[in-house]
Amino acid sequence: MKTIILTTIIATAAMAAAAQTEADSVVLAGSESTLLPTKSIYTLTLRDVQLKGAGQTATIKIRTGANANGVNINLAEKDITIYNAIDTVQVAAMLIDGLKKHDYTIIKSSRISIYRDGVEMGSLATSNFKDGNRIVIDNASALAAGYSLELTSDGSRVVPNIAANENNLSNMLSDFENLAADPYFNSGLARTGINTEGRNQYFQSSVNAGDGSNIWIETEDVYSGPSCVGMRSISGEETKTTLEQEVTFKAGTPYVVRAMIKSNGWVGSLGIKNQENAIHIKDTNGKWIQVEGVLSSSTAATAIQLYADADNADGTVYIDNLEIYEGANNTSKVNSEHKAVMAGIAAGNVWNPTTATEVYRLKLTEKNAETYAQINPEVVKVTGAPIFTRSFTGSKMEAIFFPYGVSNITVSGTFDYRNFYEYPLFNGLDFVLQRFDTQSGRFQYLEDDAELAPGAYIIQFADNYDGQDVTFDFNPTQKFDDSYGSNKFSIIGNGTCADQRVDVDSWNEYYYNADKQCFDNIGSEGSNALKTRPFLYSITSLATDAPSVIAPDGVNGIQRLAAAKGGNAFVVRPMEKGAEIISRTRGNLPIYNLTGMRVKDLQIENGINQVNLPSGFYIIAGKKIVVR
Amino acid sequence: MISKLLPLTVICSGLLFCTTACSSDNFDDSEIQKPTSRATTALPTLGDITIEYSSTSVTVGSTLTGLGDYKLSLYGFSYSKTNPVPGWNSASGSIRRSVRNINDEGFFSTNISLVTDQQYWIRAYAVIQNQTTQEKDTIWSEVTEMQLKKQLPTLETLPVTNRARLGACVFAKFTSPGNQGLSKWGVCYSTTSNPTAKGLVETARDTCKIKGYEGEFGIFMQELQPKTLYHVRAFAITESNDTVYGQERIFRTSLGGQYSWHWARNYEGAVNAGAANRITEAMDSAAYYYNNYSNLHLSASVEYNEGVPTADCSYGGWIRFGKGERYQWVGTAQHETAHGLGVGTAWNWQTLLNYSGDRIWTGKCGQRTLRAVMHDQTLNLKGDTQHMWPGGINQREEVTNGTSNSYGESIKNERMLRANAMICNALQVDGLACP
C-alpha cells in the first residue's frame, strides 16, 4: 500500500470563505509530483471525513491539472453527488448521518465509485473524463480537521470490508460464503419500486429495494453495526411496504437463509421473491431473535423479500445480519470439502463418507418405512438441524417426531389441478396436529397458531396432500429437551438422522401402528432389538399399571387406556342422552347400572359407537359415567 | 301322556300350507306338546339345534337319527320369546314351523324373523308313527336359546377427491348394513374435529336401498368457506335411533379454478345485435361457477358469429355464440366451456366414456359426483362423441325447469349450474385431458 499524503490538514476560515478556486482548496496531490496514479484503475481511501455543520459542502476533485476537467464528488449534509462536465449523478440523498464522521473509498476503474464506511453508495461512468493525477478538496474549510488520504491500491480495485463497522456477528455462519450483498443493511435504500420517493438514506447503488414508503434505515435500534432496516405495516395501507435485497437464486437449489429479526405487532415472512415458501415471522414482542429456514425457488429468482402478512395489523419490524448460503441437494460437493452448509440424501441411501464431515443442515428423504435416508453418525456431524421430506396418506393420523421446533412445513407436487413448489402448509388449515402431553398421557390438539415445538406428534394431513412430498424444516435454535417426560411417560424420539436402537429393558414400549391407528405395546419379547427410524419415536410408560395400548379416540386426542393386552380397548364418555364408545374391535359390550344389573348388551363396531341411554349412572367397560 | 292325533290328511294340509309360509300349522292339537311315547322300543332322537344368524333373521336346523321302524309324519321347530320350553301351539306362547326338507344333513327352517336383542327359546320336534303298532309319538330336541343381536351399520368415509373453492362432494359407503334399518344417512361436517350428526349435516337422499344399504352415497357441499379446513365423516342413524359414523376425513377448500375469457372476435357485431351484454354476463357467470366449483384452467376466447345456429366451442376454449338469445346465457356458456375443457373434445374422452361399449363414464369420481348432486345413486353419467348427460346442460330447461332424478326430484337452477362445474372437475380428477 502506498501512502501519498498522510497529513492532518486544518482548513482555515479564510480559505473556506473564499471563492472556489484551487488556491482556496487543499491540494492533496500536487500536479508536479505526480503522486496520484494516472492509471485507469486505483483505489483511494479518505478517513475521518466530517462536515463541520449543516449547510456546509466540500468537493473532492480529481483532475489532470488545475482547473482542468475531471470528476467531482460533492459532499453535503443530506446528499452526495458525483459529476463531471457532462454527467451528474446523485449517489445519496436524504442522508440521516451526513454530519457524522465517515471513511470514504474511491475506486476508479471503468466507473468511479464511492464507498462510505465500506458500503458502495454509487458511481459514475468514467468514459467522459480523463484520468487525473491531482486530487483536490475544494472548500476544504467545510471539513473538520483530522481527515487523511491514502492510496490503497495503485492498479487494482480494493473493495472495502462491508463488515468493518459491525460489532455483533458472533451468531453468523462464518465458514460459508454469504450471498447477501448487504447483510448488515448499511447500504441505504434504493428507490426502485412503488411509492419509494420518500425513503430516507437513499443510495444509488443500494441493493435494498421493494415497495412502499414505510421503511427506513435505522441507526439507533440496531442488532449490529451502524444500521439496520426498519419497516412499518399499517392496516389498510394501500401499498404494502416490502423490503427486497438483490440476490441471485438458482432454480431448484436450496439456500439456507437466516436473519436477526425484531418485531412489535408485525407479522410477516422472509422469502425468495415471487415464491410461495418463506420463513414465517411472528411477533417477537420487541426482542431480537434469529430466524432461519431453507428456501428454494422453482425458477431463477433475483431477490429476497421481507413482507407483512396481507391482513397484518399495525406493527414494526427490524432486520439485521441477513445470511444466505447456497446449499446442495446431494452430498457430492461435501465429499470433497468435508464441510457444507447444507446437503441432501436421497431415500434409500446411507451417507457414510470416508473422512469426518460436518454439515450444518442435512436434508433426509423418506420414501416409505423401508426406504429412507440416513447417515453414519460416527462420521457425519450435523451441526445445525435436519430437514425431512416424506409423503403422507390423506386424513390418516401418523406419528412424527420433531427433534427441533418446526420453522416451516411445505408441500411440493400436483393436486387440485395446480403445480405446487414448496407451498407453505399451516396447522389448522392444511393439517391438524396433536402433541403428546406426558403428564396427562394424552395427545392434545394444538391451536392453529400454536408454536410447533419439539416433541412427539400425531399429524393428519388433508386429503389434498395425499401422497404429496411434505417437507419439514426445523429450527436449529430450538432443540428437543431430553427432559420431555414425566413420572408416567417418557418419549424416546429419534433425531439422530440414523436408525436408533432402543436398548431399554422394558416391555412398556409403544410404537405407532398407522394401519391400526394406535400405539401398540410391543411386549417384552424382542424389546432389546427395537429400531426406530429417523423422525419417529416410542412412548415409554413408567407406570406399574401400564396400559397395553394407546389408542386414538379422534376427539380429545389419544387417551391412555388400561386394558389387557390383546383385549378390547375402549374409550367411553357420556354424551347427551347416551354414551359414546370408541373401540378397537367389534363385539358385545354389556352395560351395567350402579347396582351391577346388566341393562343392555351393545353390539359395538370398530370405531365410534353411540348408544342412547336413560339418565342415570352406568358402568361401561369398567368406567363409570353419568348420562344426563 | 297319550297324544291326540289329527287325521293325516289334515296334517298334510297343514304341511302344504306351511311349505313356504312361516306361521304355525293350522290345527290345534294341544295334547301334542311334550316328548311323549308309548313305545316299547327306543325312539328316534333329534339333534341339538344349530342357529345361523343373518342381519335380520336366523336359519335353524336339527337332525333326526334312529328312525328305525318309525315313519316320520311331521317335523319342524317351535320357538318362543316367553316360554322357556316352546310348545306345540300359540296357546303356549310358541310359534311352530313345520318343514319338509329333511335330508342326510338334517332339516332346516330359514328366514325366521326375530326381534333384535330379544331372548328366544327354540327346540325341534318330530311326530313319528310306529309302522307296526301305528301308534304316534312326538319327540323333541333339547331347548336352545337364541338371540339376534342388534347390529349397527358400518360406514366408510371415502377420500374427498372432488373439492373446489366453495364446494366439495363427499362420498361414503356402507360396509355392512346392520339390522336396524335406517332413518337418515349422510355426511356431517365442521371446521373443527369430530363433526357429529347433531351439528352441520348434509343428508343423502338416496342410497342403494335395493342392495340392503350396502351401496355408496354422497353429498354435495355448497357455499363453503374458501381457504378453510373441513372435517367430514359419514353418519347413519338407525330406526332404533342409534348413530354410527365412518372415519373422519379432512380436506381443504382448494384455490379454485383459473378461468378467464375475453372477446376475441366481432365484439362490435355483438354490440350491434344487442347481444354483447347478455354474452358478457353469461361468460362472467360461467367463470364464477368454474372458478368456485372447479379447479380447472381455461382462457376462453369468445366470438359472436351469427352463422352459428346455437353456440359451439373447440378444445381449448374458442367459444362462438350465435344470434339466438336463448343461447346467450350462463347455461350455454357453461356447456360450451365444458367442451373447451375436454367434454367431447379431449383425446381420451371416448376412452373414458367407454364409447365402444356402454357409453357410461368409467371414472369413479365423475359417477359419484353426478349421483351426489342428483340425489340418485342409480344414475349413470353417459355421453356420446360430443356431450354428456345428465348434468351437461344440453338444454336450457335442464336448469330452468330442472333435471329429474329417478325419484321425481328436480335438480335445478343454481345447484345445477354448480353441479355442472363440479362434474367437469370430477372428469379431470378421473383423468380427462383438460387443457
PDB file of C-alpha atoms in Angstrom, chain B residues 16 22 58 90 97-98 111 116 118 150 195 220 251 261 263 290 292 311 322 331:
ATOM      1  CA  LEU B  16     -98.733 -77.864   2.348  1.00  0.00           C
ATOM      2  CA  CYS B  22     -93.696 -69.071   8.348  1.00  0.00           C
ATOM      3  CA  VAL B  58     -81.987 -66.803  11.612  1.00  0.00           C
ATOM      4  CA  SER B  90     -99.731 -70.452  20.173  1.00  0.00           C
ATOM      5  CA  ARG B  97     -92.813 -74.037  11.937  1.00  0.00           C
ATOM      6  CA  SER B  98     -93.153 -77.277  10.071  1.00  0.00           C
ATOM      7  CA  ASN B 111     -85.637 -66.755   7.441  1.00  0.00           C
ATOM      8  CA  THR B 116     -83.358 -57.920  17.833  1.00  0.00           C
ATOM      9  CA  GLN B 118     -84.892 -60.387  22.311  1.00  0.00           C
ATOM     10  CA  LYS B 150     -78.618 -55.643  17.314  1.00  0.00           C
ATOM     11  CA  PRO B 195     -68.226 -33.403  13.469  1.00  0.00           C
ATOM     12  CA  PHE B 220     -72.733 -32.016  -2.441  1.00  0.00           C
ATOM     13  CA  PHE B 251     -59.864 -31.602   3.275  1.00  0.00           C
ATOM     14  CA  TRP B 261     -62.241 -15.091 -21.012  1.00  0.00           C
ATOM     15  CA  TRP B 263     -63.731 -11.030 -26.569  1.00  0.00           C
ATOM     16  CA  TYR B 290     -65.974 -22.709 -12.785  1.00  0.00           C
ATOM     17  CA  ASN B 292     -65.509 -21.572  -7.425  1.00  0.00           C
ATOM     18  CA  ALA B 311     -73.229 -21.904 -29.868  1.00  0.00           C
ATOM     19  CA  GLY B 322     -74.858 -17.351 -32.451  1.00  0.00           C
ATOM     20  CA  GLY B 331     -76.070 -22.399 -19.019  1.00  0.00           C
TER      21      GLY B 331
END
